[in-house]
Short mmCIF file of C-alpha atoms in Angstrom, two decimals:
data_model
loop_
_atom_site.label_atom_id
_atom_site.label_comp_id
_atom_site.label_asym_id
_atom_site.label_seq_id
_atom_site.Cartn_x
_atom_site.Cartn_y
_atom_site.Cartn_z
CA UNK N 24 -33.34 -45.89 39.87
CA UNK N 25 -32.17 -44.18 36.69
CA UNK N 26 -33.71 -45.08 33.37
CA UNK N 27 -33.60 -43.08 30.19
CA UNK N 28 -36.38 -43.83 27.74
CA UNK N 29 -35.55 -42.92 24.12
CA UNK N 30 -37.79 -40.78 21.94
CA UNK N 31 -41.17 -42.23 21.09
CA UNK N 32 -44.27 -40.89 19.42
CA UNK N 33 -47.39 -40.23 21.49
CA UNK N 34 -50.02 -40.29 18.78
CA UNK N 35 -53.02 -42.21 20.11
CA UNK N 36 -52.90 -45.97 19.79
CA UNK N 37 -56.47 -46.04 18.47
CA UNK N 38 -55.57 -43.66 15.64
CA UNK N 39 -52.46 -45.73 14.87
CA UNK N 40 -54.29 -49.05 14.81
CA UNK N 41 -57.54 -48.05 13.08
CA UNK N 42 -56.25 -46.08 10.09
CA UNK N 43 -55.97 -48.01 6.81
CA UNK N 44 -53.52 -45.40 5.53
CA UNK N 45 -49.89 -45.81 6.55
CA UNK N 46 -49.54 -43.43 9.56
CA UNK N 47 -46.22 -42.15 8.20
CA UNK N 48 -47.60 -41.55 4.69
CA UNK N 49 -47.22 -37.71 4.85
CA UNK N 50 -43.55 -38.18 5.77
CA UNK N 51 -43.10 -40.78 3.02
CA UNK N 52 -44.57 -38.35 0.47
CA UNK N 53 -42.29 -35.58 1.71
CA UNK N 54 -39.19 -37.79 1.42
CA UNK N 55 -40.16 -38.89 -2.09
CA UNK N 56 -40.19 -35.26 -3.23
CA UNK N 57 -36.53 -34.92 -2.24
CA UNK N 58 -33.70 -35.44 -4.69
CA UNK N 59 -31.52 -36.69 -1.82
CA UNK N 60 -30.88 -40.44 -2.21
CA UNK N 61 -30.80 -40.84 1.55
CA UNK N 62 -34.32 -39.41 1.86
CA UNK N 63 -35.65 -41.74 -0.82
CA UNK N 64 -34.20 -44.68 1.10
CA UNK N 65 -35.98 -43.44 4.23
CA UNK N 66 -39.23 -43.37 2.24
CA UNK N 67 -38.72 -46.97 1.13
CA UNK N 68 -37.96 -48.14 4.67
CA UNK N 69 -40.96 -46.28 6.09
CA UNK N 70 -43.33 -47.76 3.51
CA UNK N 71 -42.21 -51.31 4.40
CA UNK N 72 -42.54 -50.83 8.16
CA UNK N 73 -45.08 -53.20 9.68
CA UNK N 74 -45.10 -55.55 6.69
CA UNK N 75 -45.05 -59.27 7.62
CA UNK N 76 -41.71 -61.06 7.30
CA UNK N 77 -40.47 -64.59 7.76
CA UNK N 78 -37.18 -65.53 9.37
CA UNK N 79 -35.26 -68.70 10.22
CA UNK N 80 -34.13 -69.56 13.77
CA UNK N 81 -30.41 -70.35 13.62
CA UNK N 82 -30.46 -73.03 16.31
CA UNK N 83 -33.51 -74.99 15.11
CA UNK N 84 -33.91 -74.02 11.47
CA UNK N 85 -37.61 -73.40 12.08
CA UNK N 86 -39.38 -70.59 10.25
CA UNK N 87 -40.83 -67.80 12.36
CA UNK N 88 -43.05 -64.86 11.51
CA UNK N 89 -42.87 -61.21 12.55
CA UNK N 90 -43.08 -57.75 11.11
CA UNK N 91 -40.55 -55.44 9.52
CA UNK N 92 -39.23 -52.61 11.73
CA UNK N 93 -37.68 -49.77 9.74
CA UNK N 94 -36.18 -47.92 12.77
CA UNK N 95 -36.33 -44.56 10.99
CA UNK N 96 -36.27 -41.95 13.78
CA UNK N 97 -39.57 -40.34 12.75
CA UNK N 98 -41.48 -43.54 11.94
CA UNK N 99 -44.82 -43.47 13.74
CA UNK N 100 -45.26 -47.26 13.63
CA UNK N 101 -41.87 -47.94 15.21
CA UNK N 102 -42.37 -45.25 17.84
CA UNK N 103 -45.83 -46.54 18.76
CA UNK N 104 -44.41 -50.05 19.19
CA UNK N 105 -41.68 -48.66 21.46
CA UNK N 106 -44.23 -46.56 23.35
CA UNK N 107 -46.25 -49.62 24.35
CA UNK N 108 -43.14 -51.48 25.50
CA UNK N 109 -41.76 -48.50 27.43
CA UNK N 110 -45.10 -47.87 29.13
CA UNK N 111 -45.05 -51.41 30.50
CA UNK N 112 -41.44 -51.02 31.65
CA UNK N 113 -42.10 -47.64 33.26
CA UNK N 114 -44.96 -49.05 35.32
CA UNK N 115 -42.62 -51.74 36.68
CA UNK N 116 -39.91 -49.17 37.48
CA UNK N 117 -42.36 -46.91 39.32
CA UNK N 118 -43.72 -49.77 41.43
CA UNK N 119 -40.16 -50.87 42.29
CA UNK N 120 -39.20 -47.34 43.29
CA UNK N 121 -42.20 -46.88 45.58
CA UNK N 122 -41.53 -50.25 47.21
CA UNK N 123 -37.74 -49.93 47.62
CA UNK N 124 -37.52 -46.19 48.38
CA UNK N 125 -40.63 -45.35 50.47
CA UNK N 126 -38.98 -42.16 51.81
CA UNK N 127 -39.00 -40.45 48.42
CA UNK N 128 -41.52 -37.95 47.12
CA UNK N 129 -42.08 -37.46 43.40
CA UNK N 130 -41.88 -34.44 41.12
CA UNK N 131 -43.36 -34.48 37.61
CA UNK N 132 -41.48 -32.28 35.15
CA UNK N 133 -42.43 -31.50 31.52
CA UNK N 134 -40.15 -29.82 28.99
CA UNK N 135 -41.22 -28.54 25.57
CA UNK N 136 -38.75 -27.89 22.76
CA UNK N 137 -39.11 -25.93 19.53
CA UNK N 138 -40.76 -27.35 16.43
CA UNK N 139 -38.27 -28.53 13.82
CA UNK N 140 -38.46 -29.97 10.33
CA UNK N 141 -38.06 -33.71 9.79
CA UNK N 142 -34.54 -33.15 8.48
CA UNK N 143 -33.60 -31.08 11.55
CA UNK N 144 -35.01 -33.57 14.05
CA UNK N 145 -31.95 -35.83 14.16
CA UNK N 146 -29.54 -33.00 15.05
CA UNK N 147 -32.06 -31.47 17.49
CA UNK N 148 -32.45 -34.83 19.19
CA UNK N 149 -28.67 -35.07 19.64
CA UNK N 150 -28.63 -31.66 21.36
CA UNK N 151 -31.56 -32.62 23.59
CA UNK N 152 -29.95 -35.93 24.63
CA UNK N 153 -26.71 -34.10 25.51
CA UNK N 154 -28.73 -31.59 27.54
CA UNK N 155 -30.32 -34.36 29.58
CA UNK N 156 -26.90 -35.77 30.45
CA UNK N 157 -25.75 -32.35 31.66
CA UNK N 158 -28.96 -31.84 33.64
CA UNK N 159 -28.75 -35.13 35.53
CA UNK N 160 -24.99 -34.81 36.11
CA UNK N 161 -25.35 -31.41 37.83
CA UNK N 162 -24.95 -33.07 41.21
CA UNK N 163 -24.63 -29.86 43.22
CA UNK N 164 -28.02 -28.55 42.14
CA UNK N 165 -29.79 -31.73 41.01
CA UNK N 166 -32.14 -32.77 43.86
CA UNK N 167 -33.15 -36.06 42.30
CA UNK N 168 -32.27 -39.41 43.82
CA UNK N 169 -33.39 -41.19 40.66
CA UNK N 170 -35.66 -40.47 37.74
CA UNK N 171 -37.60 -41.84 34.81
CA UNK N 172 -36.90 -39.78 31.73
CA UNK N 173 -39.24 -40.16 28.76
CA UNK N 174 -38.48 -38.27 25.54
CA UNK N 175 -41.28 -38.05 23.02
CA UNK N 176 -42.25 -36.34 19.80
CA UNK N 177 -45.44 -35.52 17.97
CA UNK N 178 -45.99 -34.75 14.29
CA UNK N 179 -47.81 -31.45 13.74
CA UNK N 180 -50.36 -30.81 11.00
CA UNK N 181 -47.73 -28.93 9.01
CA UNK N 182 -45.48 -32.04 9.23
CA UNK N 183 -42.99 -30.42 11.59
CA UNK N 184 -41.79 -32.40 14.60
CA UNK N 185 -42.42 -31.24 18.18
CA UNK N 186 -40.00 -32.84 20.70
CA UNK N 187 -40.99 -32.87 24.35
CA UNK N 188 -40.00 -34.72 27.47
CA UNK N 189 -41.48 -35.83 30.77
CA UNK N 190 -39.59 -36.80 33.91
CA UNK N 191 -40.70 -38.38 37.17
CA UNK N 192 -38.01 -37.44 39.68
CA UNK N 193 -37.60 -38.96 43.14
CA UNK N 194 -36.79 -36.17 45.60
CA UNK N 195 -36.06 -36.29 49.37
CA UNK N 196 -38.94 -36.16 51.82
CA UNK N 197 -39.85 -32.56 52.68
CA UNK N 198 -38.65 -31.23 49.32
CA UNK N 199 -41.98 -29.59 48.53
CA UNK N 200 -42.13 -27.91 51.93
CA UNK N 201 -38.78 -26.18 51.41
CA UNK N 202 -40.18 -23.56 49.02
CA UNK N 203 -43.34 -22.44 47.26
CA UNK N 204 -44.51 -23.97 43.99
CA UNK N 205 -43.54 -20.74 42.21
CA UNK N 206 -40.01 -20.92 43.61
CA UNK N 207 -39.64 -24.56 42.55
CA UNK N 208 -40.90 -23.77 39.04
CA UNK N 209 -38.49 -20.83 38.67
CA UNK N 210 -35.59 -22.95 39.91
CA UNK N 211 -36.30 -25.74 37.45
CA UNK N 212 -36.62 -23.26 34.60
CA UNK N 213 -33.12 -21.94 35.39
CA UNK N 214 -31.66 -25.43 35.81
CA UNK N 215 -33.07 -26.68 32.52
CA UNK N 216 -32.14 -23.58 30.55
CA UNK N 217 -28.54 -23.72 31.83
CA UNK N 218 -28.18 -27.47 31.28
CA UNK N 219 -29.57 -27.67 27.75
CA UNK N 220 -27.72 -24.58 26.46
CA UNK N 221 -30.13 -24.18 23.56
CA UNK N 222 -30.50 -20.81 21.77
CA UNK N 223 -34.20 -20.46 22.61
CA UNK N 224 -36.45 -20.39 25.66
CA UNK N 225 -37.68 -23.81 26.78
CA UNK N 226 -41.20 -24.38 28.02
CA UNK N 227 -41.18 -26.10 31.42
CA UNK N 228 -43.83 -27.20 33.89
CA UNK N 229 -42.81 -28.59 37.28
#
């Protein structure tokens, strides 16, 4: 059971749904200040996200209704929509794992990355995704027999982006008896630091 959930925002659903102000408005304002044409296009796409749209079904010609999805990487509306869908999927994957692999035990692992600007987030995300591939492919030291990997981000008050990740890892029975919690935590810190190869110290909690 290996599933890799892309980045999504974890701002509360109640905050997202109840606010009359576009949740990405601070980012839109920041993009509009830029002289970069690409940033101004991002601002336009963000401002349209969630607006109702009509479309035509090719096979029947009927008119359907939906909402516009801008798919800008830091859009809070898009990420909240993905979060709800991924939460439902994750629940199904966890139930399937417990049913089909009853011999496994489960380790919860959190990783915190540095705060970056909105412009830096895309390149930072690329480095983080590459790090996850290296981590899971370290077969000699990787104890997992499957995992759910959820990468998230939050927007700070100063409009910087804080990437973080959470993993539920299926490990062999008796894994937790093989060493103390402190030893496991130290081991995971080394594994993560070596796999991600980032020029700063990562915050981990196993």
